[in-house]
Coordinates of C-alpha atoms in Angstrom, one line a residue:
X1 CA 0.0 0.0 0.0
X2 CA 2.9 2.4 0.6
X3 CA 3.9 2.1 -3.1
X4 CA 0.7 3.9 -4.1
X5 CA 1.8 7.3 -5.4
X6 CA -1.3 8.6 -7.1
X7 CA -3.9 10.8 -5.4
X8 CA -6.3 8.5 -3.4
X9 CA -9.6 9.0 -1.6
X10 CA -10.1 6.9 1.5
X11 CA -13.7 7.1 2.5
X12 CA -15.3 5.2 5.4
X13 CA -18.6 5.2 7.3
X14 CA -18.2 6.3 10.9
X15 CA -20.0 3.1 12.0
X16 CA -18.4 0.6 9.6
X17 CA -17.7 -2.7 11.4
X18 CA -15.9 -4.2 8.4
X19 CA -13.5 -1.3 7.9
X20 CA -13.4 0.7 11.1
X21 CA -12.4 4.3 11.1
X22 CA -9.0 3.5 12.7
X23 CA -8.2 1.1 9.8
X24 CA -9.1 3.8 7.3
X25 CA -6.8 6.2 9.2
X26 CA -4.0 3.7 8.9
X27 CA -4.6 3.3 5.2
X28 CA -4.7 7.0 4.8
X29 CA -1.4 7.5 6.7
X30 CA 0.4 4.9 4.4
X31 CA -0.6 6.5 1.1
X32 CA 1.3 9.7 0.5
X33 CA -1.2 11.7 -1.6
X34 CA -4.4 10.5 0.1
X35 CA -7.4 12.3 1.5
X36 CA -9.5 10.8 4.3
X37 CA -13.3 11.3 4.6
X38 CA -15.3 9.8 7.5
X39 CA -19.0 9.9 6.7
X40 CA -21.2 10.3 9.9
X41 CA -24.3 8.2 10.2
X42 CA -22.9 5.6 7.7
X43 CA -21.7 2.1 8.0
X44 CA -20.2 -0.2 5.3
X45 CA -22.6 0.8 2.5
X46 CA -21.9 4.5 2.8
X47 CA -22.7 5.2 -0.8
X48 CA -26.3 3.9 -0.2
X49 CA -26.7 5.2 3.4
X50 CA -25.4 8.8 2.7
X51 CA -25.5 9.1 -1.1
X52 CA -25.5 12.9 -1.2
X53 CA -22.5 13.2 1.1
X54 CA -20.7 10.3 -0.6
X55 CA -21.3 11.8 -4.1
X56 CA -20.2 15.2 -2.9
X57 CA -16.9 13.9 -1.7
X58 CA -16.2 11.7 -4.7
X59 CA -17.0 14.6 -7.1
X60 CA -14.9 17.1 -5.1
X61 CA -12.0 14.6 -5.2
X62 CA -12.3 14.1 -8.9
X63 CA -12.6 17.8 -9.5
X64 CA -9.3 18.3 -7.6
X65 CA -7.7 15.8 -9.9
X66 CA -8.8 17.8 -12.9
X67 CA -7.5 21.1 -11.4
X68 CA -4.2 19.4 -10.7
X69 CA -4.0 18.0 -14.2
X70 CA -4.7 21.4 -15.7
X71 CA -1.9 23.0 -13.7
X72 CA 0.5 20.2 -14.7
X73 CA -0.5 20.5 -18.4
X74 CA -0.1 24.3 -18.3
X75 CA 3.4 23.9 -16.9
X76 CA 4.4 21.4 -19.6
X77 CA 3.1 23.7 -22.4
X78 CA 4.8 26.7 -20.8
X79 CA 8.1 24.8 -20.7
X80 CA 7.8 23.8 -24.3
X81 CA 7.1 27.3 -25.4
X82 CA 10.0 28.6 -23.4
X83 CA 12.3 26.1 -25.0
X84 CA 11.1 27.0 -28.5
X85 CA 11.7 30.7 -27.9
X86 CA 15.2 30.1 -26.6
X87 CA 16.2 27.7 -29.3
X88 CA 18.9 29.1 -31.7

């Protein structure tokens, strides 16, 4: 699990007996670029028990990936343009 290097969303229901919050915290602590969300009033089926909160956090996480990708792409394009201008 420590080899995961990509952004990761760790989401758990506050009352999940199969994956307790403490286990989710350990998972989160071992993945460098992870975010942890604990959904209150949810158990193991958080996507069904708290669908609005679940969807909100998933969509927010995905949007953050798009923003990060756009920033990365802009830096790459900017570097290419700078190289072309400084080429002899």
